[in-house]
Structure formats: structure tokens, C-alpha cells
Short mmCIF file of C-alpha atoms in Angstrom, two decimals:
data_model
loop_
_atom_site.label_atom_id
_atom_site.label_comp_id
_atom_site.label_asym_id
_atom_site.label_seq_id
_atom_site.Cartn_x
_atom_site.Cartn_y
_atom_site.Cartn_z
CA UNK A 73 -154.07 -62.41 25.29
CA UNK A 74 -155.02 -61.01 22.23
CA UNK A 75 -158.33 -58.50 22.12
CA UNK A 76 -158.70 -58.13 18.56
CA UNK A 77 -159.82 -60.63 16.44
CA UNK A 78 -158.66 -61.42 13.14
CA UNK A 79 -159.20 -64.50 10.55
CA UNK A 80 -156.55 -67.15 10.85
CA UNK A 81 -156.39 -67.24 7.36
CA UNK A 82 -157.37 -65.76 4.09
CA UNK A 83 -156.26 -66.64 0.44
CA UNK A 84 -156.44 -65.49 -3.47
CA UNK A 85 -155.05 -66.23 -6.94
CA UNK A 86 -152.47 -63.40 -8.39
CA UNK A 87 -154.08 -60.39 -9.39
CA UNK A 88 -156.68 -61.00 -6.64
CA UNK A 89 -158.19 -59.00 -4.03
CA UNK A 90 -158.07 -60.35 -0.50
CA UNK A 91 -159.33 -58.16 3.18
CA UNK A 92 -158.69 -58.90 6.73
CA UNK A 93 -161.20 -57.74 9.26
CA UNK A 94 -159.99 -56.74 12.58
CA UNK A 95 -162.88 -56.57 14.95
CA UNK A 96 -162.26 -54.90 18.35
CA UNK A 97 -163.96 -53.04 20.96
CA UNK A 98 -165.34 -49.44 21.98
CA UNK A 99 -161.75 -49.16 23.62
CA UNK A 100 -159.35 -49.66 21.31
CA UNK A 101 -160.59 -49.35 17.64
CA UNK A 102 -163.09 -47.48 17.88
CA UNK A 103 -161.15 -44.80 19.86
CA UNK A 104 -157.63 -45.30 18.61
CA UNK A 105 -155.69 -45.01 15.70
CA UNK A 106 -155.58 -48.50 13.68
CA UNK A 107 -152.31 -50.21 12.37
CA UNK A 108 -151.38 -52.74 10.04
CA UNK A 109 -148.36 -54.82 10.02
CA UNK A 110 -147.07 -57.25 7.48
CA UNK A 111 -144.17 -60.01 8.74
CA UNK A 112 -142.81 -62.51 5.72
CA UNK A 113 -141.06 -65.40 7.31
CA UNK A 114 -138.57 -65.33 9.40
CA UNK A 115 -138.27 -61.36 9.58
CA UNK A 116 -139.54 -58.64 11.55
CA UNK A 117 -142.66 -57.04 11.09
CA UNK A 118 -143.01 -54.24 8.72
CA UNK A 119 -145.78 -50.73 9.23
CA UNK A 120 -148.37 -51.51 5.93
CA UNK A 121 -151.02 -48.49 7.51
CA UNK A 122 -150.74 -46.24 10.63
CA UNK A 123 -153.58 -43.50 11.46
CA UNK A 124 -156.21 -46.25 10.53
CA UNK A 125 -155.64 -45.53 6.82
CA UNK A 126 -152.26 -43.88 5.84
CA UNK A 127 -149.57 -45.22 4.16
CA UNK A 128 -146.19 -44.66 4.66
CA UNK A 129 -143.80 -44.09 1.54
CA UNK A 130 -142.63 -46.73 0.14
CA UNK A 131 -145.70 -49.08 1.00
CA UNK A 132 -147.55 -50.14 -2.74
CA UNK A 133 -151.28 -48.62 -2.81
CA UNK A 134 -152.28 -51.76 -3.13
CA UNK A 135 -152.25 -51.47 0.51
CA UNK A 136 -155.40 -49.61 1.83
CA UNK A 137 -157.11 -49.46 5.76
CA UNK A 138 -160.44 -48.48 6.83
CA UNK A 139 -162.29 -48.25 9.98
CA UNK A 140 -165.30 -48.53 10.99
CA UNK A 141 -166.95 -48.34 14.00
CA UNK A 142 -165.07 -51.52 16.55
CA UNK A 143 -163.80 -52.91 12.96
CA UNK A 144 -161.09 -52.31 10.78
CA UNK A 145 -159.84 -53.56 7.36
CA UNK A 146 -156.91 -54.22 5.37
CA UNK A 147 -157.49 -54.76 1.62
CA UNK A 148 -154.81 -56.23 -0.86
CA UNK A 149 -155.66 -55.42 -4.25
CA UNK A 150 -153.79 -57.16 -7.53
CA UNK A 151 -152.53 -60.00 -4.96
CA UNK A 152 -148.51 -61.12 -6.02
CA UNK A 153 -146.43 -63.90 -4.44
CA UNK A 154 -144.47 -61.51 -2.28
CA UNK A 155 -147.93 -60.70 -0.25
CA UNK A 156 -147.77 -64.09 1.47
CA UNK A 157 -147.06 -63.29 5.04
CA UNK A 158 -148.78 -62.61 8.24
CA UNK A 159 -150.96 -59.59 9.21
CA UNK A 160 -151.32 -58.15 12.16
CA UNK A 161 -154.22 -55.45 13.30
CA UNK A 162 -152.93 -53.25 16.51
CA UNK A 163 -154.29 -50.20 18.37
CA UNK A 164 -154.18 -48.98 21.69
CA UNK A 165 -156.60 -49.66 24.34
CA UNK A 166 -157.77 -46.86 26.60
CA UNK A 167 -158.88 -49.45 29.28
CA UNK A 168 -155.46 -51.90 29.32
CA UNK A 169 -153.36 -48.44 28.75
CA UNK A 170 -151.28 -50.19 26.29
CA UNK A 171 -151.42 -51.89 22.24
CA UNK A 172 -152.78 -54.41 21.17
CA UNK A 173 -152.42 -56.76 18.96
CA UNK A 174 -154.64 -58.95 16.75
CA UNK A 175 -154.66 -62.24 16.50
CA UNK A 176 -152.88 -62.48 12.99
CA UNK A 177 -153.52 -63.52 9.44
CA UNK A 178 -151.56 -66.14 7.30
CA UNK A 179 -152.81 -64.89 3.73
CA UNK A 180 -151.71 -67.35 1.15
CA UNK A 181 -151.30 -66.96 -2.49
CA UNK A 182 -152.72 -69.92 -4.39
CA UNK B 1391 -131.62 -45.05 7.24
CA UNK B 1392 -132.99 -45.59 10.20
CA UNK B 1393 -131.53 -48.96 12.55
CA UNK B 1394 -132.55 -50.38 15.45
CA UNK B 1395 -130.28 -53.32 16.38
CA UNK B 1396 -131.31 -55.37 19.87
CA UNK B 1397 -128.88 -57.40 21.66
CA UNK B 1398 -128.42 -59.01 24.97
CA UNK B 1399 -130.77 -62.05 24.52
CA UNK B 1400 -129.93 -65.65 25.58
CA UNK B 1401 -130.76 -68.74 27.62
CA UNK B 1402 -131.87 -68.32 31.33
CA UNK B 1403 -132.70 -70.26 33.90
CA UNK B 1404 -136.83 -69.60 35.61
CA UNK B 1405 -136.29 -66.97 37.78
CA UNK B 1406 -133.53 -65.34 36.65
CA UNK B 1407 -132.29 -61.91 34.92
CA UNK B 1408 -131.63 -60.71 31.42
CA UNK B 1409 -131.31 -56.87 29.81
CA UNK B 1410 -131.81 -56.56 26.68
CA UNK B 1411 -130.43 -53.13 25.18
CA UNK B 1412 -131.45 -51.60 21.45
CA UNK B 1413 -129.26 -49.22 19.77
CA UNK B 1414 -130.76 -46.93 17.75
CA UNK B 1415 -129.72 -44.75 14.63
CA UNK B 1416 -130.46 -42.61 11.86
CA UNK B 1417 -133.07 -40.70 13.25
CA UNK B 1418 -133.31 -38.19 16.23
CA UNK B 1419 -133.61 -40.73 18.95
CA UNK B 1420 -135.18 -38.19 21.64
CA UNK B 1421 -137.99 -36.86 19.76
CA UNK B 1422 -139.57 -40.75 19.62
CA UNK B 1423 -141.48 -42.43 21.92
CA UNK B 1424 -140.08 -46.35 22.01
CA UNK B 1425 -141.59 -49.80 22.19
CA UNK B 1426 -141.17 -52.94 22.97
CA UNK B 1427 -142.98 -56.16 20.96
CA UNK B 1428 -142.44 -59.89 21.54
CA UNK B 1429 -142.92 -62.75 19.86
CA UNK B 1430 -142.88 -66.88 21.25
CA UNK B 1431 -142.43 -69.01 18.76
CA UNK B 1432 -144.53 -70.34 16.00
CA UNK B 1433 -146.81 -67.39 18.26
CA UNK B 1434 -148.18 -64.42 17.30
CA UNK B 1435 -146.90 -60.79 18.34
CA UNK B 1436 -147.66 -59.19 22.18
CA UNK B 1437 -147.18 -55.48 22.92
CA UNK B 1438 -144.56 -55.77 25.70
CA UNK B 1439 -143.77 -52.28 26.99
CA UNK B 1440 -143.07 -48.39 26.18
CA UNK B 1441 -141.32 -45.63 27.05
CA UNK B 1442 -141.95 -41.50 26.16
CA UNK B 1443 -139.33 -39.78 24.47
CA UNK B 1444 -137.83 -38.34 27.56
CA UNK B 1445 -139.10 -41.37 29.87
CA UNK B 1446 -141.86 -39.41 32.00
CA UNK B 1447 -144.44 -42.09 30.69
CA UNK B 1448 -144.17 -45.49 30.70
CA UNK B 1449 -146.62 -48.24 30.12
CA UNK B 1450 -146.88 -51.99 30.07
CA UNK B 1451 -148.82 -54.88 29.31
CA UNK B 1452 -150.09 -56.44 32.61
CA UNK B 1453 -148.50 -59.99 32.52
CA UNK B 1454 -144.74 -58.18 32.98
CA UNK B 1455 -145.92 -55.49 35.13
CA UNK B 1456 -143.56 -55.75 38.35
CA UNK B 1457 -141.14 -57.96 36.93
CA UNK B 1458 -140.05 -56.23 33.51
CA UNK B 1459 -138.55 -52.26 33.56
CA UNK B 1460 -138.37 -50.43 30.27
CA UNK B 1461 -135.82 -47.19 30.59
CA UNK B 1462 -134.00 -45.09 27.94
CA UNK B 1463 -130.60 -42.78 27.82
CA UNK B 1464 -130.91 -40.64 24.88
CA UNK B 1465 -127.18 -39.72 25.33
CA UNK B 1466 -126.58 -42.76 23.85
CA UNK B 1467 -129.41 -43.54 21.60
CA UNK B 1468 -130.38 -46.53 23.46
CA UNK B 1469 -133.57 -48.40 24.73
CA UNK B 1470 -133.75 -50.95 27.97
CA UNK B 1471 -135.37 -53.82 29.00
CA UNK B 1472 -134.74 -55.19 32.19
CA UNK B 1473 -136.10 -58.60 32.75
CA UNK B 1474 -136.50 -60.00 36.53
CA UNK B 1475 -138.33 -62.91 37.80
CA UNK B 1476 -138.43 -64.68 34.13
CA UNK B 1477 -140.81 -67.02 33.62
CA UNK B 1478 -140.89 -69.99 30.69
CA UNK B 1479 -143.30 -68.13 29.09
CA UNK B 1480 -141.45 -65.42 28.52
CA UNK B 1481 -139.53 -67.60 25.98
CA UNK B 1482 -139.86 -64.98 22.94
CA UNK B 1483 -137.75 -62.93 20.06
CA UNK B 1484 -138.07 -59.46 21.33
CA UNK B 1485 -138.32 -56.58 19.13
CA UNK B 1486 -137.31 -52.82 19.76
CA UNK B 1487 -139.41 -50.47 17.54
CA UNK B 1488 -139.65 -47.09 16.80
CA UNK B 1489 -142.32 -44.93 18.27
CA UNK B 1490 -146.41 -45.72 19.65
CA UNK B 1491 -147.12 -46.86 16.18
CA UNK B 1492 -144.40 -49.08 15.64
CA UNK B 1493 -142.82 -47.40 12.25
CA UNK B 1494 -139.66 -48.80 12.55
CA UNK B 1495 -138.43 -52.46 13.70
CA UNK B 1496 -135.34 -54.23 14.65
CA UNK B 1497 -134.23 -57.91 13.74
CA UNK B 1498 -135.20 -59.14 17.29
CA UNK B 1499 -133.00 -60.61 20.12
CA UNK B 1500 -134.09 -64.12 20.99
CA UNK B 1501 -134.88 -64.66 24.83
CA UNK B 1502 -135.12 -68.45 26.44
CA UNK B 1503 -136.14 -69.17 29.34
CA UNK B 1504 -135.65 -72.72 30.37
CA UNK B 1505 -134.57 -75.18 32.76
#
């Protein structure tokens, strides 16, 4: 059972700038470290943003996270094909004692 | 490079056992805490299980508490699951990943549990 809500969906032309909210609670995003993960089909999830809004090496600033209070965000700026996959919000919860996940995004390019 | 590479996955009957085993590489395996993820299919992804790096702390996600056992021997770079008492819905690919953030992944080991 998922605790953090996502959009089941978002969408934008190439060149496009697309964000996924991530809304949670007072027990895991506000309190917690946020995390982004990107999975294309058929492969295993990839790290976009740990530490709510740090990028590893490697991962195109295109890729940014914020947080805000019991929300997060990931923006995608200058959307390209190889962006169409699922996100996934995560953080740990202080109350469960263990991650969790959002309920995922399917962001399309049109 | 860093590698995580699960195996041990199968079909098994309600009830029954499986452990799944990740070996790990390329990085200094005892300084990272380890995780567990799963995913049923066409599903999205469920925090399963971790372990500190030398196995004092260990949490999991209530729905395998009792029934699943995460462990670790850092003498041999490798991470556990041990799966009692499956249940259908425990039909998922199950993914080994590197530390409480979940930097690194592996390709998954699929689990089925079915009659």
C-alpha cells in the first residue's frame, strides 16, 4: 500500500517541461530525505535525485527535485523520447520504520 | 562498476520456501546498508526489506514481517532473502539495491507463487 501519492500520468511535446508531484505526509516527506527513480520498460529502476534534490553524476540537469513541506517535485526540462518511463517518489517513514514508495508516473512523450 | 546480480527466483507452490541471494561487486560491500524492492507485475514498486552494513538493524515492510528474513555475509559480498510461508501475492521481480537510498539496482529475480 502505497502512502505517497503521485499522478498516474503526465505528458509533453519534445523540448517540453513536464513535473510530478509527490504528496506525502508529516512522516515521511516532510521529515525524510526525498528520492526519485526513473524505470524505462522492462528494466530496473534507475536513482534520478537522492537528498530531496541532488543529483548523482551522470544524471542530465534536466533532472531537478524540490521539497516542500509533505510535497515533493520532479521537473523534466527540454523533454526527449528517452524520458518516457515511469517515476517513482520514495522516502522513509518514521511511523512504518521503512520506504516508501509512490504510486508512480507513466510520463509520455507526445 | 558497481553489480548487483540476484538469483534464486522461481515458481512455488502457496506456502512454500524460496532464498533469493544477490551478489554484489565493485564497491566496498560492508560499508553499505542493503535493500530489498519488489515489483508484481504490470504493478508498481514496494519497499520489501533492509539490512545495516554489518546487520545490527534490520527493517521491513509489515505485510512480510514474520514470514520474510533479510541477512548479509560480507565475507562474501552477498545479500539474503529468505522467503517462508509465500503467499500468491508475493508473485513479484525482486530487486537487490544498494544502500537506504537505493543508488544502485540489480536486473531483478522473478518470484511466482502459484498453484
Amino acid at each position: 500500500q502505497s502512502v505517497l501519492t503521485q499522478p498516474p500520468s503526465a505528458s509533453g511535446t519534445p523540448g517540453q517541461s513536464v513535473t510530478i508531484s509527490c504528496s506525502g505526509s508529516s512522516s515521511n516527506i516532510e521529515s525524510n530525505y526525498v528520492y526519485w527513480y526513473q524505470q524505462l520498460p522492462g528494466t530496473a529502476p534507475k536513482r534520478l535525485i537522492y537528498g530531496s534534490n541532488q543529483r548523482p553524476s551522470g544524471v542530465p540537469d534536466r533532472f531537478s527535485g524540490s521539497k516542500s513541506g509533505t510535497s515533493a517535485s520532479l521537473a523534466i526540462s527540454g523533454l526527449r523520447s528517452e524520458d518516457e518511463a515511469d517515476y517513482y517518489c520514495a522516502a522513509w517513514d518514521d511511523s512504518l520504520s521503512g520506504y516508501v514508495f509512490g504510486t508512480g508516473t507513466k510520463v509520455t512523450v507526445l | 562498476e558497481v553489480q548487483l546480480v540476484e538469483s534464486g527466483g522461481g515458481l512455488v507452490q502457496p506456502g512454500g520456501s524460496l532464498r533469493l541471494a544477490c551478489a554484489a561487486s565493485g564497491f566496498t560491500f560492508n560499508t553499505f546498508w542493503m535493500t530489498w524492492v519488489r515489483q508484481a507485475p504490470g504493478k508498481g514498486l514496494e519497499w520489501v526489506a533492509n539490512i545495516k552494513w554489518d546487520g545490527s538493524e534490520k527493517y521491513s515492510v509489515d505485510s512480510v514481517k514474520g514470514r520474510f528474513t533479510v541477512s548479509r555475509d560480507n565475507a562474501k559480498n552477498s545479500l539474503y532473502l529468505q522467503m517462508n510461508s509465500l503467499r500468491v501475492e508475493d508473485t513479484a521481480v525482486y530487486f537487490c539495491a544498494r544502500g537506504e537510498g537505493m543508488g544502485a539496482w540489480g536486473q531483478g529475480t522473478l518470484v511466482t507463487v502459484s498453484s
